PDB file of C-alpha atoms in Angstrom:
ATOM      1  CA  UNK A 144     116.733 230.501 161.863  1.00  0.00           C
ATOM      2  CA  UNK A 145     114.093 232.382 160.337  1.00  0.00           C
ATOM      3  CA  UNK A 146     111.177 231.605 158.023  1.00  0.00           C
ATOM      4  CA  UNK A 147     111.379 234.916 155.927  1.00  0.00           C
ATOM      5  CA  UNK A 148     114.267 236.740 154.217  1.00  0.00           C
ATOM      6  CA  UNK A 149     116.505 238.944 156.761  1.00  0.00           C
ATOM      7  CA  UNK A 150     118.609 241.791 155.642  1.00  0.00           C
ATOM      8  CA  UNK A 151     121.981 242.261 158.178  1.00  0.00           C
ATOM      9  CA  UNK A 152     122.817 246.430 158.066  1.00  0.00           C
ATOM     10  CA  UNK A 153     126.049 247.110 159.193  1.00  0.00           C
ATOM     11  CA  UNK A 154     127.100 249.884 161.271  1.00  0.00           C
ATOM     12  CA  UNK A 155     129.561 251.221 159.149  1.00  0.00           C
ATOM     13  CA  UNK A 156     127.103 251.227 156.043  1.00  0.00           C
ATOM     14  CA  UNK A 157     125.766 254.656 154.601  1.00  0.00           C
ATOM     15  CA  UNK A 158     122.594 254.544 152.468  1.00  0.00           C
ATOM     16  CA  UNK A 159     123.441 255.436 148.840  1.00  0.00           C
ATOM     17  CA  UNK A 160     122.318 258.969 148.137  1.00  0.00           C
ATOM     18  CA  UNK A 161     122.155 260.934 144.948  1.00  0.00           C
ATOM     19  CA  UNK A 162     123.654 257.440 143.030  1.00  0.00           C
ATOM     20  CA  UNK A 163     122.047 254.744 142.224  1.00  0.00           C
ATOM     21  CA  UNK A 164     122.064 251.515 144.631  1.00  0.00           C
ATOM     22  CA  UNK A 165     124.314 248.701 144.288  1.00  0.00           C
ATOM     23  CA  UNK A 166     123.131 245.154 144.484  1.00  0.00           C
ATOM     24  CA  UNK A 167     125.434 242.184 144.466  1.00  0.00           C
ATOM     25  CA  UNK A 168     122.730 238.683 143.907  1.00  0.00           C
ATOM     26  CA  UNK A 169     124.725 235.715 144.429  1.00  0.00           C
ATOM     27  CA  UNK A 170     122.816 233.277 142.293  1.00  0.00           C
ATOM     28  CA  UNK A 171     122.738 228.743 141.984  1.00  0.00           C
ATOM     29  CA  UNK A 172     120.945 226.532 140.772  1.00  0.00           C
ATOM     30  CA  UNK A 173     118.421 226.323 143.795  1.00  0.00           C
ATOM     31  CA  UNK A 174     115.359 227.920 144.424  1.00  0.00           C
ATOM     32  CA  UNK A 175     116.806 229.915 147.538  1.00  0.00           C
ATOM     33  CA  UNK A 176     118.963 231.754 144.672  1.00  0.00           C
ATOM     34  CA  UNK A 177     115.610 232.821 142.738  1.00  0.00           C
ATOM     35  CA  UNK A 178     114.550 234.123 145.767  1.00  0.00           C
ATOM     36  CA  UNK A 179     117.494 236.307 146.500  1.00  0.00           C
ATOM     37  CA  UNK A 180     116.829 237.326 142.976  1.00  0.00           C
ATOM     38  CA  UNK A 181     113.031 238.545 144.036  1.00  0.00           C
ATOM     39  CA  UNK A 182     114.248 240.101 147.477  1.00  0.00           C
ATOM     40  CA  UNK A 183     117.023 242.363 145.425  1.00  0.00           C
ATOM     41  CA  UNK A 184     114.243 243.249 142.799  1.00  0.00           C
ATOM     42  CA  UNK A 185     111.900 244.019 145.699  1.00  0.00           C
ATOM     43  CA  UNK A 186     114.489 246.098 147.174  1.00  0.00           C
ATOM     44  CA  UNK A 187     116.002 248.134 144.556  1.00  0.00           C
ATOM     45  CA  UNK A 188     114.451 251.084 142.434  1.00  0.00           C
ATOM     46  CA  UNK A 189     114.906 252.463 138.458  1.00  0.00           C
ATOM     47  CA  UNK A 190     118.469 252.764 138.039  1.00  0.00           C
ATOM     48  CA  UNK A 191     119.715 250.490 140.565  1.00  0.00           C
ATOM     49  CA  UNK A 192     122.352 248.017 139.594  1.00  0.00           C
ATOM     50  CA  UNK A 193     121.894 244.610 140.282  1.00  0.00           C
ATOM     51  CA  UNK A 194     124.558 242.022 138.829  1.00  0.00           C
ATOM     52  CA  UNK A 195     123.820 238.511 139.282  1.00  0.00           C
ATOM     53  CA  UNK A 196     127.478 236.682 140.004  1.00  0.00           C
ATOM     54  CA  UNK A 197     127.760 232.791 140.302  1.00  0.00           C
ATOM     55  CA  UNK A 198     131.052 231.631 141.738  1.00  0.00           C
ATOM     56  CA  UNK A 199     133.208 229.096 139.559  1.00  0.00           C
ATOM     57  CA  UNK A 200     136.655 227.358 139.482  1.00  0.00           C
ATOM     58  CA  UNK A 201     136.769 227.327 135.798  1.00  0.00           C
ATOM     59  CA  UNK A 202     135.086 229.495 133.492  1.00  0.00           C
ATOM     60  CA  UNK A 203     135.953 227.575 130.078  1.00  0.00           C
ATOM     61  CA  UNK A 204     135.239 223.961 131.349  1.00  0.00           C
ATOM     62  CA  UNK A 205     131.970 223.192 128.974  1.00  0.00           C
ATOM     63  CA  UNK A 206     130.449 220.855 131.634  1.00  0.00           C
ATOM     64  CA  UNK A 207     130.070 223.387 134.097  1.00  0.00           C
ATOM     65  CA  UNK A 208     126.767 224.650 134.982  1.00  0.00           C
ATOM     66  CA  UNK A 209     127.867 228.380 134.688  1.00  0.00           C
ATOM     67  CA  UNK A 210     126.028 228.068 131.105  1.00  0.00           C
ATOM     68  CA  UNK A 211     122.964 226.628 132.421  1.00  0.00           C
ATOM     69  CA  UNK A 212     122.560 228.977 135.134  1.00  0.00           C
ATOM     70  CA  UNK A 213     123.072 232.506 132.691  1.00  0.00           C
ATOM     71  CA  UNK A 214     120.026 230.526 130.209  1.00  0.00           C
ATOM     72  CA  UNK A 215     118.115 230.142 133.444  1.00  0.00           C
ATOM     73  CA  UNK A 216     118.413 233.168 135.034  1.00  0.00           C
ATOM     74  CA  UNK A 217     118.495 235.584 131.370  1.00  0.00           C
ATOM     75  CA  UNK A 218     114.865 233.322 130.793  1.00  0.00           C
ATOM     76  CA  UNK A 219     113.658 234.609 134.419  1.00  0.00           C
ATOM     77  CA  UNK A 220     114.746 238.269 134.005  1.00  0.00           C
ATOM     78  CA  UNK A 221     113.368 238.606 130.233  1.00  0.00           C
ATOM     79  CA  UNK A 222     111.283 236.067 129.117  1.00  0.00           C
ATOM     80  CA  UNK A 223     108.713 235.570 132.435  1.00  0.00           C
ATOM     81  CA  UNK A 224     106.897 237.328 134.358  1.00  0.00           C
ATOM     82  CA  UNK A 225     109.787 238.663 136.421  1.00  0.00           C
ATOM     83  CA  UNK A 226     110.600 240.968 133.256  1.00  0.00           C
ATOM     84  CA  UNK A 227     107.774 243.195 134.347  1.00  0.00           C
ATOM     85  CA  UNK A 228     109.860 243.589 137.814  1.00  0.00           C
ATOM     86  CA  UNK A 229     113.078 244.417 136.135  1.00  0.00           C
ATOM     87  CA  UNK A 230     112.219 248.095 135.503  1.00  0.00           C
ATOM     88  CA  UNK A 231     114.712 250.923 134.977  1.00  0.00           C
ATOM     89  CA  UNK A 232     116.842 248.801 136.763  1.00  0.00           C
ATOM     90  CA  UNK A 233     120.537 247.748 135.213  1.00  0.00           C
ATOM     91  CA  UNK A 234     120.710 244.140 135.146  1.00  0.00           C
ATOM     92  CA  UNK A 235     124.252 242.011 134.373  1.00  0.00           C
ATOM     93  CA  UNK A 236     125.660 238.663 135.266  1.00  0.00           C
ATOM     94  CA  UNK A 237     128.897 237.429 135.809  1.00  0.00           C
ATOM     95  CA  UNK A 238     131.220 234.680 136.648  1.00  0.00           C
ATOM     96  CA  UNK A 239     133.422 235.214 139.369  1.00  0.00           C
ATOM     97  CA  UNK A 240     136.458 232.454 139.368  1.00  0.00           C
ATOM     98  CA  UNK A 241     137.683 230.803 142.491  1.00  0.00           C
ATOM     99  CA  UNK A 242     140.739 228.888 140.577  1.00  0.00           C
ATOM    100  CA  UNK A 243     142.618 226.591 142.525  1.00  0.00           C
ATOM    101  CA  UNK A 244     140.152 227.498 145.620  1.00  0.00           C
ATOM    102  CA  UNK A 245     142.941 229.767 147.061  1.00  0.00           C
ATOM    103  CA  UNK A 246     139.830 231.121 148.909  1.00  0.00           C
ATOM    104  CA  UNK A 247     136.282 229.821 150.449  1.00  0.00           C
ATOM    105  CA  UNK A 248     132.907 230.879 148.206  1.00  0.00           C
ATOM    106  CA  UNK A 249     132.383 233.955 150.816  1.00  0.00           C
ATOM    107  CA  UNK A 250     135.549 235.536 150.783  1.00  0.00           C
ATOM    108  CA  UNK A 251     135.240 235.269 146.817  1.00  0.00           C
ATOM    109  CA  UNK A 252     131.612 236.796 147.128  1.00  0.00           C
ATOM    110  CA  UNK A 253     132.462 239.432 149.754  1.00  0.00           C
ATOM    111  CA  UNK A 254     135.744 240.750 147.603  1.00  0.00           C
ATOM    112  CA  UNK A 255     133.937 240.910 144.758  1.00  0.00           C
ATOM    113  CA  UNK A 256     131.109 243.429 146.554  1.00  0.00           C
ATOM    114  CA  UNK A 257     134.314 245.434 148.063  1.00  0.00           C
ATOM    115  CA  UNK A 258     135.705 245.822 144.506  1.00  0.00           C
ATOM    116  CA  UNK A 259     132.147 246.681 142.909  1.00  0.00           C
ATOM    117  CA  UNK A 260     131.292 249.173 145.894  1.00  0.00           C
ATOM    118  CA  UNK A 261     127.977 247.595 146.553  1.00  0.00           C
ATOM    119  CA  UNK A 262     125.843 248.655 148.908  1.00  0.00           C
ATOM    120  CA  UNK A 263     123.978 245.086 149.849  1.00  0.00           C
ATOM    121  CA  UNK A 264     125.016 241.314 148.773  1.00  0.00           C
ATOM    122  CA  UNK A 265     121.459 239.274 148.260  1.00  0.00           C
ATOM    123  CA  UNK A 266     122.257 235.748 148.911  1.00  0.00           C
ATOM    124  CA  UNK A 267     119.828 232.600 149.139  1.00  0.00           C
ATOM    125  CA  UNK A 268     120.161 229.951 151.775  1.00  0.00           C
ATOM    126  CA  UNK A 269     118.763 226.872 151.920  1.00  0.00           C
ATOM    127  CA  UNK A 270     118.916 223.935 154.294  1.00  0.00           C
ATOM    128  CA  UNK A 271     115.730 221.579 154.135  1.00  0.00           C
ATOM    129  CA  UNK A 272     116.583 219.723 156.643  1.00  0.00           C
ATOM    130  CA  UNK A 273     117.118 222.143 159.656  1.00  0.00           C
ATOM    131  CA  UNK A 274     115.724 225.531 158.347  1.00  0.00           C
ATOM    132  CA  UNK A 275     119.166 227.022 159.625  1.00  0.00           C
ATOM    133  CA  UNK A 276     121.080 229.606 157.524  1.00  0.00           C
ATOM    134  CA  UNK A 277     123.845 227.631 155.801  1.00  0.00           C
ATOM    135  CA  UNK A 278     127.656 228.071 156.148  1.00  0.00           C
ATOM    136  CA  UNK A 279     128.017 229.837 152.636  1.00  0.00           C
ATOM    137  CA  UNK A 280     125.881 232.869 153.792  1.00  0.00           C
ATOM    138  CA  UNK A 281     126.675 233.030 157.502  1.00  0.00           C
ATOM    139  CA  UNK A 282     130.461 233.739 156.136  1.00  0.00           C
ATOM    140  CA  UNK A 283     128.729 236.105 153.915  1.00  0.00           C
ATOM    141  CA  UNK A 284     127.337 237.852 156.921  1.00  0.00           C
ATOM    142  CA  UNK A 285     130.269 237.707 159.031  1.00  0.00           C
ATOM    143  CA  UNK A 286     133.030 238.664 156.144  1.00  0.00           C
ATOM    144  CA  UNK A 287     130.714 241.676 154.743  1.00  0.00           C
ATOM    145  CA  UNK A 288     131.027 245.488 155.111  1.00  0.00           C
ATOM    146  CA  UNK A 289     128.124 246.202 153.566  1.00  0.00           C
ATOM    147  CA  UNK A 290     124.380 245.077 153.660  1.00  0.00           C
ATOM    148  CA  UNK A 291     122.982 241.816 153.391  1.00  0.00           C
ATOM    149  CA  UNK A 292     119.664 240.024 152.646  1.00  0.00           C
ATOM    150  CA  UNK A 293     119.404 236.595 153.766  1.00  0.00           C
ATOM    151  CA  UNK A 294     116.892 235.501 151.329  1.00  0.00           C
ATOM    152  CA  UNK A 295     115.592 232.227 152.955  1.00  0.00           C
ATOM    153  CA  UNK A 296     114.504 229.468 151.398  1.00  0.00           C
ATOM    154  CA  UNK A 297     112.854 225.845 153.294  1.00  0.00           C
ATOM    155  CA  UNK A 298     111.696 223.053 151.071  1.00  0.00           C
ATOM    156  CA  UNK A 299     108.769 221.853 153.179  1.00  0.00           C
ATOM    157  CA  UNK A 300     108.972 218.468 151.288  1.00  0.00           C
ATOM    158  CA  UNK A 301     111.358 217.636 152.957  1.00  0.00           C
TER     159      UNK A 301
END
């Protein structure tokens, strides 16, 4: 329960040298998810990656928000003032699909940065009511061999 981002190093995890870092931003439609967005920007360089992924059971259904959410975030990366952040750095997005939900949103999240190599995950997490990290990225945390920033998030409207 903390009122700032926190960023989880594992043991295990070497800091990329002589390549460029790997960021894995695990984005929604929330504004925890913008500010995992700011925390990877903050902590990457020129010639990092950083691939946005949103997790989805089905690409092709038109009423999902996976359509929404690429407008949203390509508007934040290139049309605001967040384009001025961007840099040198290499910037994608991507769905990744959970069909049938054969497996929970972490496990899809934390494969996903084992088969891209990255070196930290960036996820948001928001609970307005308690303030506590939610169950999505504590997973994250547990399930991860790499880094990860907690980028927290608490509505104080609520």
């Amino acid at each position: 329960h903390a009122p700032q981002s926190v960023i989880i190093v594992q043991p295990e995890c070497p800091v990329p040298r002589g390549r460029p870092a790997r960021f894995l931003v695990c984005i929604d439609n929330n504004q925890a998810s913008v500010k995992a967005l700011l925390d990877a920007l903050t902590l990457s360089g020129d010639h990092d990656v950083v691939t946005l992924v949103h997790v989805v059971s089905d690409v092709n259904n038109p009423n999902s928000k996976a359509k929404m959410l690429r407008s949203k975030y390509n508007f934040l990366l290139k049309g605001s003032v967040l384009s001025r952040r961007t840099g040198g750095r290499v910037i994608t997005f991507d769905f990744l699909l959970r069909p049938n939900f054969d497996k929970s949103i972490a496990e899809t999240i934390t494969d996903e940065a084992e088969r891209r190599k990255v070196d930290m995950i960036c996820i948001g997490s928001v609970n307005a009511r308690s303030g506590m990290i939610n169950s999505v990225a504590t997973e994250v945390v547990i399930l991860a061999e790499c880094a990860t920033c907690i980028s927290h998030f608490k509505n104080v409207n609520h």
